[in-house]
Coordinates of C-alpha atoms and ligand atoms in Angstrom, one line a residue:
X1 CA 17.7 19.3 -1.2
X2 CA 15.2 17.0 0.6
X3 CA 15.4 13.3 -0.2
X4 CA 12.5 12.0 -2.2
X5 CA 9.9 9.4 -1.1
X6 CA 7.6 7.4 -3.5
X7 CA 4.7 5.3 -2.3
X8 CA 1.3 4.5 -3.7
X9 CA -1.8 2.4 -3.7
X10 CA -3.9 0.7 -6.3
X11 CA -7.3 2.4 -6.5
X12 CA -9.2 -0.9 -6.5
X13 CA -11.3 0.0 -3.4
X14 CA -11.2 2.1 -0.3
X15 CA -8.1 2.0 1.9
X16 CA -8.2 -0.1 5.0
X17 CA -6.5 -0.6 8.4
X18 CA -3.8 -2.7 6.8
X19 CA -2.8 0.4 4.7
X20 CA -3.0 2.6 7.8
X21 CA -0.7 0.5 9.9
X22 CA 1.5 -0.8 7.1
X23 CA 2.4 2.4 5.3
X24 CA 0.0 5.4 5.8
X25 CA 1.2 6.2 9.3
X26 CA 4.8 6.3 8.1
X27 CA 3.8 8.6 5.2
X28 CA 2.2 11.0 7.6
X29 CA 5.3 11.0 9.9
X30 CA 7.8 11.4 7.0
X31 CA 5.9 14.0 4.9
X32 CA 7.4 17.1 6.7
X33 CA 11.0 15.9 6.5
X34 CA 11.0 14.5 3.0
X35 CA 9.8 15.4 -0.5
X36 CA 7.0 12.8 -0.7
X37 CA 5.1 11.6 -3.8
X38 CA 2.1 9.4 -3.5
X39 CA 1.0 7.6 -6.7
X40 CA -2.6 6.7 -7.2
X41 CA -1.6 3.6 -9.2
X42 CA -4.5 3.3 -11.7
X43 CA -2.3 1.8 -14.4
X44 CA -1.1 -0.9 -12.1
X45 CA -4.6 -1.5 -10.9
X46 CA -5.6 -2.2 -14.6
X47 CA -3.2 -5.1 -14.7
X48 CA -5.8 -7.2 -12.9
X49 CA -8.9 -5.1 -13.5
X50 CA -8.5 -4.4 -17.3
X51 CA -11.9 -5.9 -17.8
X52 CA -13.5 -3.7 -15.1
X53 CA -11.8 -0.3 -15.6
X54 CA -14.7 1.5 -14.0
X55 CA -13.8 -0.1 -10.6
X56 CA -10.4 1.6 -11.0
X57 CA -11.5 5.0 -12.3
X58 CA -14.2 5.4 -9.7
X59 CA -11.8 4.7 -6.8
X60 CA -9.2 7.3 -7.7
X61 CA -11.2 10.0 -5.9
X62 CA -12.1 7.6 -3.0
X63 CA -8.5 6.7 -2.3
X64 CA -7.4 10.4 -2.5
X65 CA -10.2 11.2 0.0
X66 CA -8.7 8.4 2.3
X67 CA -5.3 10.1 2.1
X68 CA -6.7 13.6 3.0
X69 CA -8.8 12.2 5.8
X70 CA -6.0 10.6 7.6
X71 CA -3.8 13.7 7.5
X72 CA -1.8 13.5 4.2
X73 CA -1.2 17.2 3.6
X74 CA -1.3 18.2 -0.1
X75 CA 1.0 21.2 0.7
X76 CA 3.7 18.7 1.8
X77 CA 2.9 15.6 -0.2
X78 CA 2.4 15.5 -4.0
X79 CA -0.5 13.2 -4.9
X80 CA -0.1 11.9 -8.5
X81 CA -2.4 10.0 -10.9
X82 CA -0.1 7.4 -12.4
X83 CA -1.8 7.1 -15.8
X84 CA -1.3 10.8 -16.4
X85 CA 2.5 10.5 -16.4
X86 CA 3.3 8.8 -19.7
X87 CA 7.0 8.7 -18.8
X88 CA 6.3 5.8 -16.5
X89 CA 5.2 3.7 -19.4
X90 CA 8.3 4.7 -21.4
X91 CA 10.6 3.9 -18.6
X92 CA 8.9 0.5 -18.1
X93 CA 9.7 -0.4 -21.7
X94 CA 13.4 0.4 -21.3
X95 CA 13.5 -1.6 -18.0
X96 CA 11.8 -4.7 -19.5
X97 CA 15.0 -5.2 -21.5
X98 CA 16.9 -5.5 -18.3
X99 CA 15.0 -8.3 -16.5
X100 CA 14.6 -11.9 -17.4
X101 CA 11.4 -14.1 -17.2
X102 CA 13.3 -16.2 -14.7
X103 CA 13.7 -13.2 -12.4
X104 CA 10.0 -12.2 -12.7
X105 CA 9.1 -15.8 -12.1
X106 CA 10.9 -15.9 -8.8
X107 CA 9.0 -12.9 -7.2
X108 CA 7.2 -14.5 -4.3
X109 CA 4.5 -11.8 -4.0
X110 CA 3.6 -12.1 -7.7
X111 CA 3.7 -15.9 -7.4
X112 CA 1.2 -15.8 -4.5
X113 CA -1.0 -13.3 -6.3
X114 CA -1.1 -15.4 -9.5
X115 CA -2.3 -18.3 -7.5
X116 CA -4.8 -16.2 -5.5
X117 CA -6.3 -14.8 -8.7
X118 CA -6.4 -18.2 -10.4
X119 CA -4.2 -17.0 -13.3
X120 CA -1.9 -20.1 -13.3
X121 CA -3.0 -21.3 -16.7
X122 CA -2.9 -17.9 -18.5
X123 CA -1.1 -15.1 -16.8
X124 CA -1.7 -11.7 -18.3
X125 CA 1.8 -10.4 -19.3
X126 CA 1.0 -6.9 -17.9
X127 CA 0.3 -8.4 -14.5
X128 CA 3.4 -10.6 -14.6
X129 CA 5.5 -7.6 -15.4
X130 CA 4.0 -5.1 -12.8
X131 CA 7.1 -5.2 -10.6
X132 CA 9.0 -3.6 -13.6
X133 CA 6.5 -0.8 -13.8
X134 CA 6.9 -0.3 -10.1
X135 CA 10.6 0.0 -10.6
X136 CA 9.8 2.7 -13.1
X137 CA 7.5 4.5 -10.6
X138 CA 10.2 4.6 -7.9
X139 CA 13.1 5.6 -10.1
X140 CA 11.2 8.1 -12.3
X141 CA 10.5 10.1 -9.0
X142 CA 14.2 9.6 -8.0
X143 CA 13.0 8.1 -4.7
X144 CA 15.4 6.9 -2.0
X145 CA 12.8 5.8 0.5
X146 CA 9.6 3.7 -0.1
X147 CA 7.2 3.3 2.9
X148 CA 5.5 -0.1 2.2
X149 CA 4.1 -3.3 3.7
X150 CA 6.4 -6.3 3.7
X151 CA 4.7 -7.8 0.6
X152 CA 6.5 -5.1 -1.3
X153 CA 10.1 -6.1 -0.4
X154 CA 10.6 -8.2 -3.5
X155 CA 9.6 -5.2 -5.6
X156 CA 12.2 -3.0 -3.9
X157 CA 14.8 -5.7 -4.5
X158 CA 13.8 -6.0 -8.1
X159 CA 14.0 -2.2 -8.5
X160 CA 17.5 -2.1 -7.1
X161 CA 18.6 -4.9 -9.4
X162 CA 17.3 -2.9 -12.4
X163 CA 19.1 0.2 -11.1
X164 CA 22.4 -1.6 -10.9
X165 CA 22.0 -3.2 -14.3
X166 CA 21.0 0.1 -16.0
X167 CA 23.9 2.0 -14.4
X168 CA 26.4 -0.7 -15.4
X169 CA 25.2 -1.2 -19.0
X170 CA 24.8 2.5 -19.8
X171 CA 27.9 3.5 -17.9
X172 CA 26.1 6.0 -15.7
X173 CA 25.1 6.7 -12.1
X174 CA 21.9 8.6 -12.7
X175 CA 19.7 6.0 -11.1
X176 CA 19.7 5.7 -7.3
X177 CA 19.0 2.6 -5.3
X178 CA 16.1 2.8 -2.8
X179 CA 15.3 1.5 0.7
X180 CA 12.0 0.2 2.1
X181 CA 10.6 1.9 5.2
X182 CA 8.7 -0.8 7.1
X183 CA 6.4 -0.3 10.1
X184 CA 6.2 -2.3 13.3
X185 CA 3.1 -4.1 11.9
X186 CA 4.2 -4.5 8.2
X187 CA 1.5 -7.1 7.4
X188 CA -1.9 -6.8 9.1
X189 CA -3.9 -10.0 9.1
X190 CA -7.5 -10.0 7.8
X191 CA -10.5 -10.5 10.0
X192 CA -10.6 -14.1 8.9
X193 CA -7.1 -14.7 10.4
X194 CA -6.1 -16.4 7.1
X195 CA -4.0 -14.0 5.1
X196 CA -3.1 -10.3 5.0
X197 CA -6.1 -8.0 5.1
X198 CA -6.7 -6.7 1.6
X199 CA -9.2 -5.0 -0.6
X200 CA -9.6 -7.9 -3.0
X201 CA -10.2 -10.5 -0.3
X202 CA -13.0 -8.6 1.4
X203 CA -11.4 -9.3 4.8
X204 CA -10.4 -5.7 5.8
X205 CA -11.9 -2.9 7.8
X206 CA -12.0 0.2 5.6
X207 CA -11.0 3.5 7.0
X208 CA -14.4 4.8 5.8
X209 CA -16.5 2.0 7.1
X210 CA -19.6 3.2 9.1
X211 CA -19.8 2.4 12.8
X212 CA -22.2 -0.6 12.4
X213 CA -20.0 -2.2 9.7
X214 CA -16.9 -1.8 11.9
X215 CA -18.8 -3.5 14.8
X216 CA -20.0 -6.3 12.6
X217 CA -16.5 -7.0 11.2
X218 CA -15.0 -7.0 14.8
X219 CA -17.6 -9.5 15.9
X220 CA -16.8 -11.7 12.8
X221 CA -13.1 -11.8 13.8
X222 CA -11.5 -15.2 14.2
X223 CA -10.4 -15.8 17.9
X224 CA -9.3 -19.1 19.5
X225 CA -11.5 -22.0 18.3
X226 CA -10.8 -23.9 21.6
X227 CA -11.9 -21.0 23.8
X228 CA -15.5 -22.1 24.1
X229 CA -16.6 -20.9 27.5
X230 CA -15.4 -17.6 28.9
X231 CA -13.9 -19.5 31.9
X232 CA -11.6 -21.5 29.5
X233 CA -8.0 -20.4 29.2
X234 CA -7.5 -18.8 25.7
X235 CA -4.8 -18.4 23.1
X236 CA -3.6 -14.9 22.3
X237 CA -1.2 -15.9 19.5
X238 CA -3.0 -16.1 16.1
X239 CA -6.1 -14.5 17.8
X240 CA -7.1 -11.7 15.4
X241 CA -8.7 -9.6 18.1
X242 CA -5.4 -9.4 20.0
X243 CA -3.5 -8.7 16.8
X244 CA -5.7 -5.7 16.3
X245 CA -5.5 -4.6 19.9
X246 CA -1.7 -4.7 19.6
X247 CA -1.8 -2.6 16.5
X248 CA -4.5 -0.1 17.3
X249 CA -5.3 0.1 21.1
X250 CA -4.0 3.4 22.6
X251 CA -3.0 1.8 25.9
X252 CA -0.7 -1.2 25.5
X253 CA -0.4 -1.8 29.2
X254 CA -4.1 -2.4 29.3
X255 CA -3.7 -4.8 26.4
X256 CA -1.0 -6.7 28.3
X257 CA -3.4 -7.1 31.2
X258 CA -6.2 -8.3 28.9
X259 CA -3.8 -10.9 27.4
X260 CA -2.8 -12.3 30.8
X261 CA -6.5 -12.5 31.9
X262 CA -7.5 -14.2 28.6
X263 CA -4.6 -16.7 28.9
X264 CA -5.6 -17.7 32.5
X265 CA -9.3 -17.9 31.6
X266 CA -12.3 -15.9 32.7
X267 CA -12.4 -13.4 29.9
X268 CA -15.0 -13.9 27.2
X269 CA -14.6 -13.1 23.4
X270 CA -17.6 -10.7 23.6
X271 CA -15.7 -8.5 26.2
X272 CA -12.5 -8.3 24.2
X273 CA -14.4 -7.6 20.9
X274 CA -16.3 -4.8 22.6
X275 CA -13.0 -3.3 23.8
X276 CA -11.5 -3.5 20.3
X277 CA -14.7 -2.1 18.8
X278 CA -14.5 0.9 21.1
X279 CA -10.9 1.6 20.3
X280 CA -11.5 1.3 16.5
X281 CA -14.5 3.6 16.7
X282 CA -12.4 6.2 18.5
X283 CA -9.6 5.9 15.9
X284 CA -11.9 5.9 12.8
X285 CA -14.6 8.3 13.9
X286 CA -12.6 11.5 13.3
X287 CA -11.1 10.1 10.1
X288 CA -14.7 9.4 8.7
X289 CA -15.8 12.9 9.8
X290 CA -12.9 14.6 8.0
X291 CA -13.7 12.5 4.9
X292 CA -17.3 13.5 4.9
X293 CA -16.3 17.2 5.0
X294 CA -14.2 16.9 1.8
X295 CA -15.5 18.6 -1.3
X296 CA -15.0 16.4 -4.4
X297 CA -14.1 19.4 -6.7
X298 CA -11.3 20.4 -4.2
X299 CA -10.0 16.8 -4.3
X300 CA -9.9 16.9 -8.1
X301 CA -7.9 20.2 -7.9
X302 CA -5.4 18.6 -5.6
X303 CA -4.9 15.7 -8.0
X304 CA -4.6 18.1 -10.9
X305 CA -2.0 20.2 -9.1
X306 CA 0.0 17.2 -7.8
X307 CA 0.0 15.5 -11.2
X308 CA 1.2 18.7 -13.0
X309 CA 4.0 19.1 -10.4
X310 CA 5.1 15.5 -10.8
X311 CA 5.1 15.8 -14.6
X312 CA 8.0 18.2 -14.4
X313 CA 10.1 15.8 -12.4
X314 CA 9.1 13.0 -14.7
X315 CA 10.3 15.0 -17.7
X316 CA 13.6 15.8 -16.1
X317 CA 14.3 12.2 -15.2
X318 CA 13.3 10.7 -18.6
X319 CA 15.6 13.2 -20.4
X320 CA 18.5 11.9 -18.3
X321 CA 17.5 8.3 -19.0
X322 CA 17.2 8.9 -22.8
X323 CA 20.6 10.6 -22.8
X324 CA 22.2 7.7 -20.9
X325 CA 20.8 5.2 -23.4
X326 CA 21.6 7.4 -26.4
X327 CA 18.0 7.9 -27.6
X328 CA 17.9 10.9 -29.9
X329 CA 15.1 13.1 -31.0
X330 CA 14.8 14.0 -34.7
Ligands
LIG1 P1 -5.5 -5.4 -3.6 O1 -6.2 -6.4 -2.9 O2 -6.2 -4.7 -4.7 O3 -4.1 -5.8 -4.0 P2 -4.4 -4.3 -1.1 O4 -5.4 -4.2 -0.1 O5 -3.5 -5.4 -1.1 O6 -5.2 -4.2 -2.5 P3 -2.5 -2.5 -2.2 O7 -3.0 -1.3 -3.0 O8 -2.0 -3.7 -3.1 O9 -3.6 -2.9 -1.2 O10 -1.3 -2.1 -1.3 C1 -0.8 -0.8 -1.2 C2 0.2 -0.7 0.0 O11 -0.4 -1.0 1.2 C3 1.4 -1.6 -0.2 O12 2.6 -0.9 0.3 C4 1.1 -2.7 0.8 O13 2.3 -3.3 1.3 C5 0.4 -2.0 1.9 N1 -0.6 -2.9 2.5 C6 -1.7 -3.4 1.9 N2 -2.4 -4.3 2.7 C7 -1.6 -4.3 3.9 C8 -1.7 -5.1 5.1 N3 -2.7 -5.9 5.3 N4 -0.7 -4.9 6.1 C9 0.3 -4.0 5.8 N5 0.5 -3.3 4.7 C10 -0.5 -3.5 3.7
LIG2 MG1 -2.2 -5.8 -3.0

């Protein structure tokens, strides 16, 4: 039997180049060898969008279109709508007994997000506990591999702690530990150069951005503030244009030459931005064209089919879990 993979994204906006390089490319590569499930994580998205649920519900179709347009094949990958699998919520409740507030408090990604969202005075409990529901996602689908960006490593660690605790307390081995699959660029910086590119920070290039928006964002990119005239020597490290050229340009030898030229001086920001713009337009043009050709009803059918298939696996796992704990039906 093929090993299982579980990944997913929160439908809080369209997917971007960070998703592409951080985990989507791995998912495309792995889908033919493994039994891959992708979760459109609408429940998890509600933990910080509960007061704007329409933002989440509207983006389920958009994110699914992103998957299909980059080459996720619904015959090989099962795309699942999280809220339609109630076993995830049930499993989360069992797992909440196995973690302490102290453990949740130590999670560096959640800590950072609490600060970023200004929650420090009153943290919604659902948000604080989302790593536990992520452990339920992964283990319900019996996943051994999880292709993610590196901000998710604390979630994988938390999942494995829960797995070990569950197996020990209930004298079983039904739950399996999982491993993250990271990519070469496991954290793509935003166009502002400050933090990782993300939907909520508005500093990302979406896979579906039209050509003029891509160009505008490339020309907004942070470079080297001391590189004032083209003739000045420039810094490549921390220069967002070069970070993106490293990640997305198809000819890395040409990128090495550009870096050497920029360092010695004589290469202007407009020239490197035009080169990056050309290479992003080449990458994203066909993805956008594929997206535009997708029929929304067909996309809904794919979600319906994937969710129904996933429901069977969810049922099988939850039955094992209930039996291990000793939950009875009457
Ligand atoms: P939000 O701002 O709503 O949190 P996001 O842009 O951070 O959205 P998520 O849906 O939280 O995206 O992330 C989904 C997956 O994509 C995770 O595995 C995450 O690690 C990966 N990912 C997101 N942004 C990046 C990035 N900039 N670089 C690498 N991986 C990323
Ligand atoms: Mg995020």
